[in-house]
PDB file of C-alpha atoms and ligand atoms in Angstrom:
ATOM      1  CA  MET A   1     -34.019  -0.061  -1.049  1.00 56.00           C
ATOM      2  CA  ALA A   2     -35.168  -3.315  -2.748  1.00 62.00           C
ATOM      3  CA  THR A   3     -33.733  -6.465  -1.636  1.00 65.00           C
ATOM      4  CA  ALA A   4     -30.833  -8.066  -3.594  1.00 63.00           C
ATOM      5  CA  SER A   5     -32.710 -10.959  -5.128  1.00 71.00           C
ATOM      6  CA  PHE A   6     -35.792  -8.921  -5.880  1.00 74.00           C
ATOM      7  CA  SER A   7     -33.731  -6.042  -7.476  1.00 71.00           C
ATOM      8  CA  GLN A   8     -31.943  -8.622  -9.546  1.00 73.00           C
ATOM      9  CA  GLY A   9     -35.489  -9.824 -10.747  1.00 78.00           C
ATOM     10  CA  GLN A  10     -35.086 -13.354  -9.116  1.00 86.00           C
ATOM     11  CA  PHE A  11     -38.086 -15.148  -8.014  1.00 88.00           C
ATOM     12  CA  PRO A  12     -38.415 -18.270  -5.934  1.00 93.00           C
ATOM     13  CA  TYR A  13     -41.159 -19.578  -8.469  1.00 95.00           C
ATOM     14  CA  ILE A  14     -41.282 -19.924 -12.207  1.00 95.00           C
ATOM     15  CA  LEU A  15     -43.702 -17.518 -13.988  1.00 96.00           C
ATOM     16  CA  HIS A  16     -45.717 -19.156 -16.744  1.00 97.00           C
ATOM     17  CA  PRO A  17     -46.761 -16.019 -19.042  1.00 97.00           C
ATOM     18  CA  GLU A  18     -48.956 -17.780 -21.435  1.00 95.00           C
ATOM     19  CA  ASN A  19     -52.540 -16.658 -21.501  1.00 93.00           C
ATOM     20  CA  LEU A  20     -51.892 -14.207 -18.486  1.00 98.00           C
ATOM     21  CA  LYS A  21     -53.799 -10.899 -18.739  1.00 98.00           C
ATOM     22  CA  ILE A  22     -52.278  -8.135 -16.893  1.00 98.00           C
ATOM     23  CA  GLY A  23     -54.021  -4.746 -15.949  1.00 98.00           C
ATOM     24  CA  VAL A  24     -52.028  -1.484 -15.486  1.00 99.00           C
ATOM     25  CA  VAL A  25     -54.142   1.418 -14.020  1.00 99.00           C
ATOM     26  CA  VAL A  26     -52.301   4.908 -14.243  1.00 98.00           C
ATOM     27  CA  ALA A  27     -53.065   8.231 -12.533  1.00 98.00           C
ATOM     28  CA  ASP A  28     -52.987  11.337 -14.648  1.00 98.00           C
ATOM     29  CA  TRP A  29     -51.963  13.542 -11.875  1.00 96.00           C
ATOM     30  CA  ASN A  30     -47.971  14.188 -12.062  1.00 97.00           C
ATOM     31  CA  LYS A  31     -48.211  12.586 -15.557  1.00 98.00           C
ATOM     32  CA  HIS A  32     -44.624  13.350 -16.336  1.00 97.00           C
ATOM     33  CA  ILE A  33     -43.740  10.939 -13.449  1.00 98.00           C
ATOM     34  CA  THR A  34     -46.512   8.383 -14.069  1.00 98.00           C
ATOM     35  CA  GLU A  35     -45.922   7.897 -17.671  1.00 98.00           C
ATOM     36  CA  LYS A  36     -42.217   6.847 -16.605  1.00 98.00           C
ATOM     37  CA  LEU A  37     -43.596   4.377 -14.137  1.00 98.00           C
ATOM     38  CA  LEU A  38     -45.787   2.921 -16.891  1.00 98.00           C
ATOM     39  CA  ILE A  39     -42.794   2.550 -19.257  1.00 98.00           C
ATOM     40  CA  GLY A  40     -40.732   0.905 -16.741  1.00 98.00           C
ATOM     41  CA  ALA A  41     -43.688  -1.429 -15.792  1.00 98.00           C
ATOM     42  CA  ILE A  42     -44.364  -2.423 -19.453  1.00 98.00           C
ATOM     43  CA  LYS A  43     -40.677  -2.913 -20.182  1.00 98.00           C
ATOM     44  CA  ILE A  44     -40.629  -5.724 -17.335  1.00 97.00           C
ATOM     45  CA  LEU A  45     -43.841  -7.309 -18.382  1.00 98.00           C
ATOM     46  CA  HIS A  46     -42.519  -7.656 -21.937  1.00 98.00           C
ATOM     47  CA  GLU A  47     -39.217  -9.066 -20.447  1.00 97.00           C
ATOM     48  CA  ARG A  48     -41.223 -11.620 -18.460  1.00 96.00           C
ATOM     49  CA  GLY A  49     -43.022 -12.873 -21.548  1.00 97.00           C
ATOM     50  CA  ILE A  50     -46.377 -10.950 -21.298  1.00 97.00           C
ATOM     51  CA  GLN A  51     -47.524 -10.070 -24.908  1.00 96.00           C
ATOM     52  CA  GLN A  52     -48.692  -6.494 -25.463  1.00 97.00           C
ATOM     53  CA  GLN A  53     -52.208  -7.616 -26.531  1.00 97.00           C
ATOM     54  CA  ASN A  54     -52.569  -9.169 -23.102  1.00 98.00           C
ATOM     55  CA  ILE A  55     -51.715  -5.915 -21.344  1.00 98.00           C
ATOM     56  CA  GLU A  56     -54.795  -3.641 -20.584  1.00 98.00           C
ATOM     57  CA  ILE A  57     -53.869   0.027 -19.668  1.00 98.00           C
ATOM     58  CA  LEU A  58     -56.633   2.143 -17.873  1.00 98.00           C
ATOM     59  CA  ARG A  59     -56.136   5.693 -17.329  1.00 98.00           C
ATOM     60  CA  VAL A  60     -57.942   7.517 -14.325  1.00 98.00           C
ATOM     61  CA  PRO A  61     -57.747  11.094 -13.034  1.00 98.00           C
ATOM     62  CA  GLY A  62     -55.668  10.719  -9.735  1.00 97.00           C
ATOM     63  CA  SER A  63     -54.380   8.268  -7.276  1.00 97.00           C
ATOM     64  CA  PHE A  64     -57.642   8.343  -5.267  1.00 97.00           C
ATOM     65  CA  GLU A  65     -59.236   6.773  -8.293  1.00 98.00           C
ATOM     66  CA  LEU A  66     -56.745   3.878  -8.560  1.00 98.00           C
ATOM     67  CA  PRO A  67     -58.775   1.465  -6.445  1.00 98.00           C
ATOM     68  CA  HIS A  68     -61.773   1.917  -8.630  1.00 98.00           C
ATOM     69  CA  GLY A  69     -59.762   1.574 -11.723  1.00 98.00           C
ATOM     70  CA  ALA A  70     -58.242  -1.706 -10.556  1.00 98.00           C
ATOM     71  CA  GLN A  71     -61.638  -3.107  -9.831  1.00 98.00           C
ATOM     72  CA  MET A  72     -62.795  -2.347 -13.169  1.00 98.00           C
ATOM     73  CA  LEU A  73     -59.794  -4.262 -14.650  1.00 98.00           C
ATOM     74  CA  PHE A  74     -60.511  -7.275 -12.332  1.00 98.00           C
ATOM     75  CA  ASN A  75     -63.993  -7.255 -13.951  1.00 98.00           C
ATOM     76  CA  GLU A  76     -62.325  -7.521 -17.317  1.00 98.00           C
ATOM     77  CA  ASN A  77     -60.685 -10.809 -16.149  1.00 98.00           C
ATOM     78  CA  CYS A  78     -57.094  -9.578 -15.397  1.00 98.00           C
ATOM     79  CA  ASP A  79     -54.901 -11.813 -13.408  1.00 98.00           C
ATOM     80  CA  ALA A  80     -53.014  -9.082 -11.775  1.00 98.00           C
ATOM     81  CA  VAL A  81     -53.509  -5.354 -11.669  1.00 98.00           C
ATOM     82  CA  ILE A  82     -50.607  -2.914 -11.251  1.00 99.00           C
ATOM     83  CA  CYS A  83     -51.504   0.483  -9.820  1.00 98.00           C
ATOM     84  CA  LEU A  84     -49.317   3.460 -10.785  1.00 98.00           C
ATOM     85  CA  GLY A  85     -49.525   6.931  -9.302  1.00 98.00           C
ATOM     86  CA  CYS A  86     -47.385   9.743  -7.884  1.00 97.00           C
ATOM     87  CA  VAL A  87     -48.516  11.897  -4.851  1.00 96.00           C
ATOM     88  CA  ILE A  88     -46.084  14.754  -3.898  1.00 95.00           C
ATOM     89  CA  GLN A  89     -46.848  16.573  -0.687  1.00 92.00           C
ATOM     90  CA  GLY A  90     -48.418  19.902  -0.973  1.00 79.00           C
ATOM     91  CA  ASP A  91     -49.133  22.536   1.691  1.00 71.00           C
ATOM     92  CA  THR A  92     -52.528  20.901   2.617  1.00 74.00           C
ATOM     93  CA  PRO A  93     -53.528  17.501   4.362  1.00 79.00           C
ATOM     94  CA  HIS A  94     -54.718  16.437   0.925  1.00 84.00           C
ATOM     95  CA  PHE A  95     -51.548  14.247   0.629  1.00 86.00           C
ATOM     96  CA  ASP A  96     -52.282  12.197   3.455  1.00 89.00           C
ATOM     97  CA  PHE A  97     -55.903  11.595   2.475  1.00 93.00           C
ATOM     98  CA  VAL A  98     -55.135  10.599  -1.139  1.00 95.00           C
ATOM     99  CA  CYS A  99     -52.123   8.222  -0.052  1.00 95.00           C
ATOM    100  CA  GLN A 100     -54.173   6.542   2.696  1.00 96.00           C
ATOM    101  CA  ALA A 101     -57.125   6.249   0.272  1.00 97.00           C
ATOM    102  CA  ALA A 102     -55.097   4.826  -2.420  1.00 98.00           C
ATOM    103  CA  ALA A 103     -53.111   2.391  -0.086  1.00 98.00           C
ATOM    104  CA  ASP A 104     -56.273   1.031   1.576  1.00 98.00           C
ATOM    105  CA  GLY A 105     -58.336   0.718  -1.446  1.00 98.00           C
ATOM    106  CA  ILE A 106     -55.542  -1.001  -3.604  1.00 98.00           C
ATOM    107  CA  LEU A 107     -55.348  -3.520  -0.692  1.00 98.00           C
ATOM    108  CA  GLN A 108     -58.962  -4.149  -0.287  1.00 98.00           C
ATOM    109  CA  VAL A 109     -59.619  -4.547  -4.016  1.00 98.00           C
ATOM    110  CA  GLY A 110     -56.941  -7.161  -4.287  1.00 98.00           C
ATOM    111  CA  LEU A 111     -58.039  -9.087  -1.376  1.00 98.00           C
ATOM    112  CA  THR A 112     -61.774  -9.047  -2.625  1.00 98.00           C
ATOM    113  CA  ALA A 113     -60.466 -10.268  -6.072  1.00 98.00           C
ATOM    114  CA  GLU A 114     -58.088 -12.731  -4.605  1.00 97.00           C
ATOM    115  CA  LYS A 115     -55.553 -11.656  -7.085  1.00 98.00           C
ATOM    116  CA  PRO A 116     -52.522  -9.491  -6.992  1.00 98.00           C
ATOM    117  CA  CYS A 117     -53.184  -5.753  -6.783  1.00 98.00           C
ATOM    118  CA  VAL A 118     -49.892  -4.067  -6.591  1.00 98.00           C
ATOM    119  CA  PHE A 119     -49.166  -0.660  -5.059  1.00 98.00           C
ATOM    120  CA  GLY A 120     -46.919   1.160  -7.433  1.00 98.00           C
ATOM    121  CA  VAL A 121     -47.527   4.752  -5.926  1.00 98.00           C
ATOM    122  CA  ILE A 122     -44.819   6.953  -5.265  1.00 96.00           C
ATOM    123  CA  THR A 123     -45.447   9.189  -2.287  1.00 96.00           C
ATOM    124  CA  THR A 124     -42.681  11.861  -1.671  1.00 95.00           C
ATOM    125  CA  LEU A 125     -42.105  15.229  -0.198  1.00 94.00           C
ATOM    126  CA  THR A 126     -40.577  16.720  -3.334  1.00 94.00           C
ATOM    127  CA  GLU A 127     -40.642  16.572  -7.116  1.00 95.00           C
ATOM    128  CA  GLU A 128     -36.943  15.561  -7.022  1.00 96.00           C
ATOM    129  CA  GLN A 129     -37.591  12.655  -4.776  1.00 96.00           C
ATOM    130  CA  ALA A 130     -40.330  11.555  -7.333  1.00 97.00           C
ATOM    131  CA  GLN A 131     -37.919  11.893 -10.213  1.00 97.00           C
ATOM    132  CA  GLU A 132     -35.286   9.718  -8.380  1.00 97.00           C
ATOM    133  CA  ARG A 133     -37.917   6.915  -8.220  1.00 97.00           C
ATOM    134  CA  ALA A 134     -39.057   7.253 -11.750  1.00 98.00           C
ATOM    135  CA  GLY A 135     -35.912   6.066 -13.416  1.00 96.00           C
ATOM    136  CA  GLY A 136     -33.545   8.096 -11.533  1.00 96.00           C
ATOM    137  CA  LYS A 137     -30.929   7.013  -8.818  1.00 96.00           C
ATOM    138  CA  HIS A 138     -33.581   5.151  -6.883  1.00 95.00           C
ATOM    139  CA  GLY A 139     -34.580   2.993  -9.745  1.00 95.00           C
ATOM    140  CA  ASN A 140     -38.131   2.762 -11.363  1.00 97.00           C
ATOM    141  CA  LYS A 141     -40.975   1.994  -8.909  1.00 97.00           C
ATOM    142  CA  GLY A 142     -43.252   1.189 -11.815  1.00 98.00           C
ATOM    143  CA  ALA A 143     -40.836  -1.613 -12.918  1.00 97.00           C
ATOM    144  CA  GLU A 144     -40.535  -2.796  -9.313  1.00 96.00           C
ATOM    145  CA  ALA A 145     -44.401  -3.047  -9.141  1.00 97.00           C
ATOM    146  CA  ALA A 146     -44.411  -5.103 -12.356  1.00 97.00           C
ATOM    147  CA  LEU A 147     -41.823  -7.377 -10.821  1.00 96.00           C
ATOM    148  CA  THR A 148     -44.052  -7.727  -7.717  1.00 97.00           C
ATOM    149  CA  ALA A 149     -47.097  -8.559  -9.950  1.00 98.00           C
ATOM    150  CA  CYS A 150     -45.013 -11.309 -11.831  1.00 97.00           C
ATOM    151  CA  TRP A 151     -43.753 -12.762  -8.498  1.00 96.00           C
ATOM    152  CA  MET A 152     -47.132 -12.916  -6.988  1.00 97.00           C
ATOM    153  CA  ILE A 153     -48.694 -14.523 -10.019  1.00 98.00           C
ATOM    154  CA  SER A 154     -45.927 -17.136 -10.009  1.00 97.00           C
ATOM    155  CA  ALA A 155     -46.734 -17.759  -6.328  1.00 97.00           C
ATOM    156  CA  ARG A 156     -50.320 -18.464  -7.268  1.00 97.00           C
ATOM    157  CA  GLN A 157     -49.320 -20.615 -10.168  1.00 97.00           C
ATOM    158  CA  HIS A 158     -46.865 -22.601  -7.754  1.00 97.00           C
ATOM    159  CA  LEU A 159     -49.899 -23.441  -5.692  1.00 97.00           C
ATOM    160  CA  ASN A 160     -52.015 -24.032  -8.691  1.00 92.00           C
ATOM    161  CA  GLN A 161     -54.470 -21.331  -7.905  1.00 92.00           C
TER     162      GLN A 161
HETATM  163  C1  DLZ B 201     -56.307  16.618  -5.626  1.00 63.37           C
HETATM  164  C2  DLZ B 201     -55.085  15.865  -5.792  1.00 63.37           C
HETATM  165  C3  DLZ B 201     -53.837  16.496  -5.188  1.00 63.37           C
HETATM  166  C4  DLZ B 201     -53.859  17.775  -4.417  1.00 63.37           C
HETATM  167  N1  DLZ B 201     -52.760  15.953  -5.285  1.00 63.37           N
HETATM  168  C5  DLZ B 201     -52.598  14.785  -5.960  1.00 63.37           C
HETATM  169  C6  DLZ B 201     -51.340  14.158  -6.131  1.00 63.37           C
HETATM  170  O1  DLZ B 201     -50.189  14.743  -5.798  1.00 63.37           O
HETATM  171  N2  DLZ B 201     -51.337  12.924  -6.821  1.00 63.37           N
HETATM  172  C7  DLZ B 201     -52.446  12.344  -7.373  1.00 63.37           C
HETATM  173  O2  DLZ B 201     -52.287  11.067  -8.066  1.00 63.37           O
HETATM  174  N3  DLZ B 201     -53.621  12.803  -7.105  1.00 63.37           N
HETATM  175  C8  DLZ B 201     -53.825  14.135  -6.556  1.00 63.37           C
HETATM  176  N4  DLZ B 201     -55.008  14.785  -6.558  1.00 63.37           N
HETATM  177  C9  DLZ B 201     -56.187  14.077  -7.121  1.00 63.37           C
HETATM  178  C10 DLZ B 201     -56.923  13.094  -6.324  1.00 63.37           C
HETATM  179  O3  DLZ B 201     -56.044  11.732  -6.477  1.00 63.37           O
HETATM  180  C11 DLZ B 201     -58.215  12.816  -6.963  1.00 63.37           C
HETATM  181  O4  DLZ B 201     -58.135  12.620  -8.366  1.00 63.37           O
HETATM  182  C12 DLZ B 201     -59.209  13.965  -6.783  1.00 63.37           C
HETATM  183  O5  DLZ B 201     -59.209  14.232  -5.471  1.00 63.37           O
HETATM  184  C13 DLZ B 201     -60.637  13.608  -7.291  1.00 63.37           C
HETATM  185  O6  DLZ B 201     -61.191  12.359  -6.446  1.00 63.37           O
END
């Protein structure tokens, strides 16, 4: 569960949305889920004052490709990148490889770019659990990822970075 202040969208810093460019990279695997994450993320960005023309959406095949997609978006001068995917466990170890690669890669890309690169990847055992996290009883993890991006950008702005 998200913490209280976070789920209420409260940050310790003020976000200055003017002139920000935000990248969103979306995996096509489990598209029926990732499109809901995308809608949730875009809604939050609009609410926080990011204009549609300053949101760059890039679609990639699967969650494994999210880090490379994020790298491409940072090369387009994005101030933050939100990575959206959904990995549902199957009968093979593929799940673990894809999840680990996505998590490690997203962290690495963000640290290399020295900018927020947010892990908005749902990793679940079942389809039902994924639905619950894409606008169901556990909220929308795409929206939470967008809030995380806004918070981290505001932290950088607070430090004048
Ligand atoms: C191959 C694969 C499998 C089995 N499952 C998923 C999944 O649940 N979610 C996801 O985003 N991607 C999956 N992929 C695709 C990989 O992420 C990747 O696109 C391919 O292995 C090609 O590199």
